Amino acid sequence: MLLPAALAWAVTASGYAGAAACRPCHAATFAAQSASAHAGALARSKPPQPGQWAFGAGSQAITFVSRLDAENYLEHGESWYRSARSLALTPGHRNAAGVRYRLFDPSAAILRCFACHSTGPLSFDAGEEIVPNELGVRCEACHGPAAAHVRDPARVRPANPGRLSADALNALCGACHRMPAATGDATDLHNPWNARHQPLLLAASACFRKSGGRLSCLTCHSPHAALETNLAAYDAACRRCHAAPRHARSVGRQACAACHMPAVHPQPNLAFANHRIAVYAPSDPLSPIAARR
Ligand code: HEC
Ligand code: HEC
Ligand code: HEC
Ligand code: HEC
Ligand code: HEC
Ligand code: HEC
Ligand code: HEC
């Protein structure tokens, strides 16, 4: 089975405690993380939602998945989009009929959906139905199995990715965020679908390449909190390294990210900030133009 590298421990090790076990001692982190899109990345469909499984917390979209029979799952052809507040075609689908996945297809496509949207090892019940260990991206997706820590916190510590290098963090987050594109070459930075691969694009920016490992996902994002959607709140992170950027013309009061990390729309209902930080013309959020020196 093809699992993202950083999730490999999931199939080889047990010892997961579940997020609820962390709550008594890490109450504030638990509360914040429980309200994040990570925690809601996978849920059971709740009527009137269709299907059995709801993928996506709904910050942008929710895609529904059903089990058809012992060997097949269906990714529904219509997803719910927040920007439209209604159903429309699922990314990559041509009609509303949906796409059928064989459970043990060599590409393991349906298993991979569950692996990236849940925490810990996948298993199967007596009827060969997929059973995630824990729904959503919870504590042990990033900290590793922590049951031993729960039993004896003074002696056993789980992994703390805060100590990782910027490259290693790209790999940890990228185990899921570098989702292969549905079509085309994953290294084609001009393919708008690759705008959702933040680690790939960040690593291609001059800010990352020339800052000696000082720029990581954690420079701008809290790993436990919901996404900050006020773009101006990211200015402080830019100013850590660009205290007085030189602009030929006044740039007004817009946020740095509005111009240097412009929104890319691979389809009308989805938007991703271009993590390849650079200078862009307003007409093309994907092709950097050379900065004036
Ligand atoms: C019985 C209390 C308790 C429980 C339950 C608990 N922890 Fe901890 N945890 C601690 C203590 C105490 C520390 C050390 C705090 C310190 O040194 O400041 C700690 C530290 C940590 C650290 C930092 C490790 C480091 O080396 O920096 C992480 C990460 C962590 N816990 C994750 C978890 C996760 C995930 C869970 C649930 C699966 C969990 N903890 C459950 C008490 C607990
Ligand atoms: C186990 C897979 C996995 C790992 C590991 C992971 N993520 Fe995510 N992340 C997701 C999924 C799935 C979503 C989509 C949640 C949704 O909207 O349904 C997401 C969403 C996000 C969001 C957007 C949240 C929002 O409110 O829209 C941010 C920011 C993010 N992740 C940052 C990170 C960072 C930083 C790391 C590494 C420290 C990381 N992620 C590690 C799977 C993962
Ligand atoms: C390699 C890991 C990975 C796999 C495999 C994966 N996802 Fe995701 N998924 C993510 C991440 C990471 C995000 C967050 C994307 C973002 O906002 O940047 C996400 C976001 C989503 C969203 C929210 C809308 C959006 O496009 O951001 C939906 C819905 C979703 N995934 C459904 C699925 C379904 C259905 C499958 C299987 C067909 C699947 N995912 C397979 C990692 C994965
Ligand atoms: C998306 C990955 C991810 C998830 C999910 C996650 N953490 Fe963390 N956690 C991190 C990272 C990265 C750090 C290091 C933060 C830093 O140094 O800035 C961290 C740090 C910590 C620490 C050390 C103290 C601190 O805040 O710096 C504790 C304790 C902790 N996490 C507990 C938890 C618990 C409990 C959960 C679930 C409720 C959880 N984490 C979910 C990535 C994650
Ligand atoms: C950790 C430090 C760091 C952070 C944080 C950072 N940058 Fe940079 N940035 C750099 C370095 C280093 C360069 C390369 C300068 C050079 O080539 O001389 C750079 C280059 C740039 C360039 C020129 C790009 C090009 O293609 O030549 C722009 C524009 C830029 N940064 C904007 C931003 C914005 C906007 C933010 C916040 C969203 C940001 N940076 C955050 C370090 C950083
Ligand atoms: C220099 C600051 C910066 C860094 C570093 C950064 N991000 Fe972001 N990120 C942003 C901004 C700005 C947004 C857009 C927020 C919005 O539109 O509400 C964003 C949005 C996101 C989203 C939501 C979907 C999207 O693309 O708009 C995800 C997921 C995400 N970042 C993941 C990551 C991951 C994973 C890393 C590390 C590889 C990372 N980010 C590094 C600034 C940053
Ligand atoms: C209205 C769009 C806009 C906004 C807002 C903006 N910039 Fe720029 N930036 C540009 C353009 C265009 C250039 C190319 C040079 C020029 O024409 O001035 C540039 C160039 C740069 C450069 C490369 C020039 C150099 O100094 O080497 C950096 C770094 C930079 N901006 C950082 C920032 C930061 C940090 C912020 C937020 C405080 C910001 N920019 C806000 C449009 C913008």
PDB file of N, CA, C and O and ligand atoms in Angstrom, residues 235 238-239 242 245-249 251 254-256 259-260 279-280 291-293, ligand 7:
ATOM      1  N   ASP A 235       1.866  40.098   7.476  1.00  0.00           N
ATOM      2  CA  ASP A 235       2.891  41.111   7.190  1.00  0.00           C
ATOM      3  C   ASP A 235       4.067  41.015   8.161  1.00  0.00           C
ATOM      4  O   ASP A 235       5.224  41.178   7.757  1.00  0.00           O
ATOM      5  N   CYS A 238       6.705  38.628   7.091  1.00  0.00           N
ATOM      6  CA  CYS A 238       7.537  39.130   5.987  1.00  0.00           C
ATOM      7  C   CYS A 238       8.568  40.123   6.516  1.00  0.00           C
ATOM      8  O   CYS A 238       9.737  40.103   6.115  1.00  0.00           O
ATOM      9  N   ARG A 239       8.108  40.979   7.446  1.00  0.00           N
ATOM     10  CA  ARG A 239       8.981  42.048   7.925  1.00  0.00           C
ATOM     11  C   ARG A 239      10.124  41.540   8.784  1.00  0.00           C
ATOM     12  O   ARG A 239      11.089  42.266   9.022  1.00  0.00           O
ATOM     13  N   HIS A 242      12.271  41.326   5.741  1.00  0.00           N
ATOM     14  CA  HIS A 242      12.208  42.472   4.823  1.00  0.00           C
ATOM     15  C   HIS A 242      11.685  43.682   5.603  1.00  0.00           C
ATOM     16  O   HIS A 242      10.525  44.062   5.477  1.00  0.00           O
ATOM     17  N   PRO A 245      11.224  46.925   2.521  1.00  0.00           N
ATOM     18  CA  PRO A 245      11.300  46.520   1.109  1.00  0.00           C
ATOM     19  C   PRO A 245      11.307  47.742   0.198  1.00  0.00           C
ATOM     20  O   PRO A 245      10.653  48.749   0.506  1.00  0.00           O
ATOM     21  N   ARG A 246      12.070  47.654  -0.899  1.00  0.00           N
ATOM     22  CA  ARG A 246      12.145  48.779  -1.839  1.00  0.00           C
ATOM     23  C   ARG A 246      11.068  48.608  -2.901  1.00  0.00           C
ATOM     24  O   ARG A 246      11.021  47.585  -3.585  1.00  0.00           O
ATOM     25  N   HIS A 247      10.192  49.590  -3.026  1.00  0.00           N
ATOM     26  CA  HIS A 247       9.162  49.562  -4.062  1.00  0.00           C
ATOM     27  C   HIS A 247       9.307  50.795  -4.938  1.00  0.00           C
ATOM     28  O   HIS A 247       9.501  51.902  -4.432  1.00  0.00           O
ATOM     29  N   ALA A 248       9.182  50.591  -6.256  1.00  0.00           N
ATOM     30  CA  ALA A 248       9.323  51.717  -7.185  1.00  0.00           C
ATOM     31  C   ALA A 248       8.170  52.696  -6.990  1.00  0.00           C
ATOM     32  O   ALA A 248       8.336  53.902  -7.087  1.00  0.00           O
ATOM     33  N   ARG A 249       6.999  52.134  -6.713  1.00  0.00           N
ATOM     34  CA  ARG A 249       5.813  52.964  -6.482  1.00  0.00           C
ATOM     35  C   ARG A 249       5.236  52.641  -5.111  1.00  0.00           C
ATOM     36  O   ARG A 249       5.465  51.547  -4.587  1.00  0.00           O
ATOM     37  N   VAL A 251       2.966  51.112  -2.520  1.00  0.00           N
ATOM     38  CA  VAL A 251       2.113  49.927  -2.635  1.00  0.00           C
ATOM     39  C   VAL A 251       0.855  50.069  -1.783  1.00  0.00           C
ATOM     40  O   VAL A 251       0.079  49.126  -1.645  1.00  0.00           O
ATOM     41  N   GLN A 254      -2.195  47.652   1.058  1.00  0.00           N
ATOM     42  CA  GLN A 254      -2.497  46.229   0.856  1.00  0.00           C
ATOM     43  C   GLN A 254      -1.525  45.347   1.631  1.00  0.00           C
ATOM     44  O   GLN A 254      -0.376  45.717   1.865  1.00  0.00           O
ATOM     45  N   ALA A 255      -1.963  44.146   1.955  1.00  0.00           N
ATOM     46  CA  ALA A 255      -1.096  43.189   2.627  1.00  0.00           C
ATOM     47  C   ALA A 255      -0.004  42.719   1.659  1.00  0.00           C
ATOM     48  O   ALA A 255      -0.234  42.610   0.454  1.00  0.00           O
ATOM     49  N   CYS A 256       1.185  42.424   2.213  1.00  0.00           N
ATOM     50  CA  CYS A 256       2.298  41.930   1.387  1.00  0.00           C
ATOM     51  C   CYS A 256       1.851  40.709   0.585  1.00  0.00           C
ATOM     52  O   CYS A 256       2.142  40.580  -0.612  1.00  0.00           O
ATOM     53  N   CYS A 259      -0.057  40.769  -2.922  1.00  0.00           N
ATOM     54  CA  CYS A 259       0.685  40.940  -4.181  1.00  0.00           C
ATOM     55  C   CYS A 259       1.726  39.832  -4.382  1.00  0.00           C
ATOM     56  O   CYS A 259       1.969  39.421  -5.515  1.00  0.00           O
ATOM     57  N   HIS A 260       2.372  39.377  -3.297  1.00  0.00           N
ATOM     58  CA  HIS A 260       3.522  38.475  -3.441  1.00  0.00           C
ATOM     59  C   HIS A 260       3.164  37.002  -3.261  1.00  0.00           C
ATOM     60  O   HIS A 260       3.978  36.128  -3.538  1.00  0.00           O
ATOM     61  N   VAL A 279       7.495  38.352  -7.141  1.00  0.00           N
ATOM     62  CA  VAL A 279       6.803  39.508  -7.726  1.00  0.00           C
ATOM     63  C   VAL A 279       5.933  38.995  -8.875  1.00  0.00           C
ATOM     64  O   VAL A 279       6.406  38.253  -9.736  1.00  0.00           O
ATOM     65  N   TYR A 280       4.663  39.340  -8.865  1.00  0.00           N
ATOM     66  CA  TYR A 280       3.723  38.893  -9.895  1.00  0.00           C
ATOM     67  C   TYR A 280       3.013  40.101 -10.497  1.00  0.00           C
ATOM     68  O   TYR A 280       2.748  41.086  -9.805  1.00  0.00           O
ATOM     69  N   ALA A 291      12.340  40.565  -9.931  1.00  0.00           N
ATOM     70  CA  ALA A 291      12.282  41.739  -9.057  1.00  0.00           C
ATOM     71  C   ALA A 291      13.334  42.748  -9.491  1.00  0.00           C
ATOM     72  O   ALA A 291      14.392  42.382  -9.979  1.00  0.00           O
ATOM     73  N   ARG A 292      13.024  44.048  -9.324  1.00  0.00           N
ATOM     74  CA  ARG A 292      13.971  45.114  -9.639  1.00  0.00           C
ATOM     75  C   ARG A 292      15.117  45.042  -8.613  1.00  0.00           C
ATOM     76  O   ARG A 292      14.901  44.818  -7.443  1.00  0.00           O
ATOM     77  N   ARG A 293      16.310  45.186  -9.058  1.00  0.00           N
ATOM     78  CA  ARG A 293      17.397  45.145  -8.091  1.00  0.00           C
ATOM     79  C   ARG A 293      18.121  46.461  -8.033  1.00  0.00           C
ATOM     80  O   ARG A 293      18.192  47.160  -9.014  1.00  0.00           O
TER      81      ARG A 293
HETATM   82  C1  HEC B   7       0.424  46.440  -4.446  1.00  0.00           C
HETATM   83  C2  HEC B   7       1.288  45.284  -4.564  1.00  0.00           C
HETATM   84  C3  HEC B   7       2.425  45.141  -3.552  1.00  0.00           C
HETATM   85  C4  HEC B   7       2.345  45.148  -2.174  1.00  0.00           C
HETATM   86  C5  HEC B   7       1.135  45.392  -1.298  1.00  0.00           C
HETATM   87  C6  HEC B   7       3.686  44.859  -1.696  1.00  0.00           C
HETATM   88  N1  HEC B   7       4.551  44.695  -2.742  1.00  0.00           N
HETATM   89 FE1  HEC B   7       6.501  44.204  -2.641  1.00  0.00          FE
HETATM   90  N2  HEC B   7       6.685  44.430  -4.638  1.00  0.00           N
HETATM   91  C7  HEC B   7       5.659  44.724  -5.522  1.00  0.00           C
HETATM   92  C8  HEC B   7       6.206  44.891  -6.858  1.00  0.00           C
HETATM   93  C9  HEC B   7       5.405  45.178  -8.127  1.00  0.00           C
HETATM   94  C10 HEC B   7       7.608  44.727  -6.759  1.00  0.00           C
HETATM   95  C11 HEC B   7       8.656  44.838  -7.882  1.00  0.00           C
HETATM   96  C12 HEC B   7       9.481  46.104  -7.703  1.00  0.00           C
HETATM   97  C13 HEC B   7       8.652  47.349  -7.915  1.00  0.00           C
HETATM   98  O1  HEC B   7       8.059  47.526  -8.973  1.00  0.00           O
HETATM   99  O2  HEC B   7       8.551  48.159  -6.959  1.00  0.00           O
HETATM  100  C14 HEC B   7       7.867  44.413  -5.348  1.00  0.00           C
HETATM  101  C15 HEC B   7       9.121  44.130  -4.820  1.00  0.00           C
HETATM  102  C16 HEC B   7       9.343  43.646  -3.544  1.00  0.00           C
HETATM  103  C17 HEC B   7      10.595  43.117  -3.071  1.00  0.00           C
HETATM  104  C18 HEC B   7      11.860  42.956  -3.904  1.00  0.00           C
HETATM  105  C19 HEC B   7      12.576  44.274  -4.014  1.00  0.00           C
HETATM  106  C20 HEC B   7      13.692  44.303  -3.051  1.00  0.00           C
HETATM  107  O3  HEC B   7      13.580  45.038  -2.054  1.00  0.00           O
HETATM  108  O4  HEC B   7      14.652  43.581  -3.274  1.00  0.00           O
HETATM  109  C21 HEC B   7      10.417  42.736  -1.773  1.00  0.00           C
HETATM  110  C22 HEC B   7      11.432  42.097  -0.852  1.00  0.00           C
HETATM  111  C23 HEC B   7       9.046  43.067  -1.428  1.00  0.00           C
HETATM  112  N3  HEC B   7       8.423  43.622  -2.527  1.00  0.00           N
HETATM  113  C24 HEC B   7       8.489  42.852  -0.186  1.00  0.00           C
HETATM  114  C25 HEC B   7       7.239  43.327   0.191  1.00  0.00           C
HETATM  115  C26 HEC B   7       6.734  43.323   1.557  1.00  0.00           C
HETATM  116  C27 HEC B   7       7.481  42.785   2.746  1.00  0.00           C
HETATM  117  C28 HEC B   7       5.486  43.875   1.515  1.00  0.00           C
HETATM  118  C29 HEC B   7       4.557  44.156   2.669  1.00  0.00           C
HETATM  119  C30 HEC B   7       5.113  45.045   3.706  1.00  0.00           C
HETATM  120  C31 HEC B   7       5.211  44.208   0.118  1.00  0.00           C
HETATM  121  N4  HEC B   7       6.298  43.878  -0.636  1.00  0.00           N
HETATM  122  C32 HEC B   7       4.021  44.756  -0.349  1.00  0.00           C
HETATM  123  C33 HEC B   7       4.318  44.795  -5.185  1.00  0.00           C
HETATM  124  C34 HEC B   7       3.828  44.866  -3.898  1.00  0.00           C
END
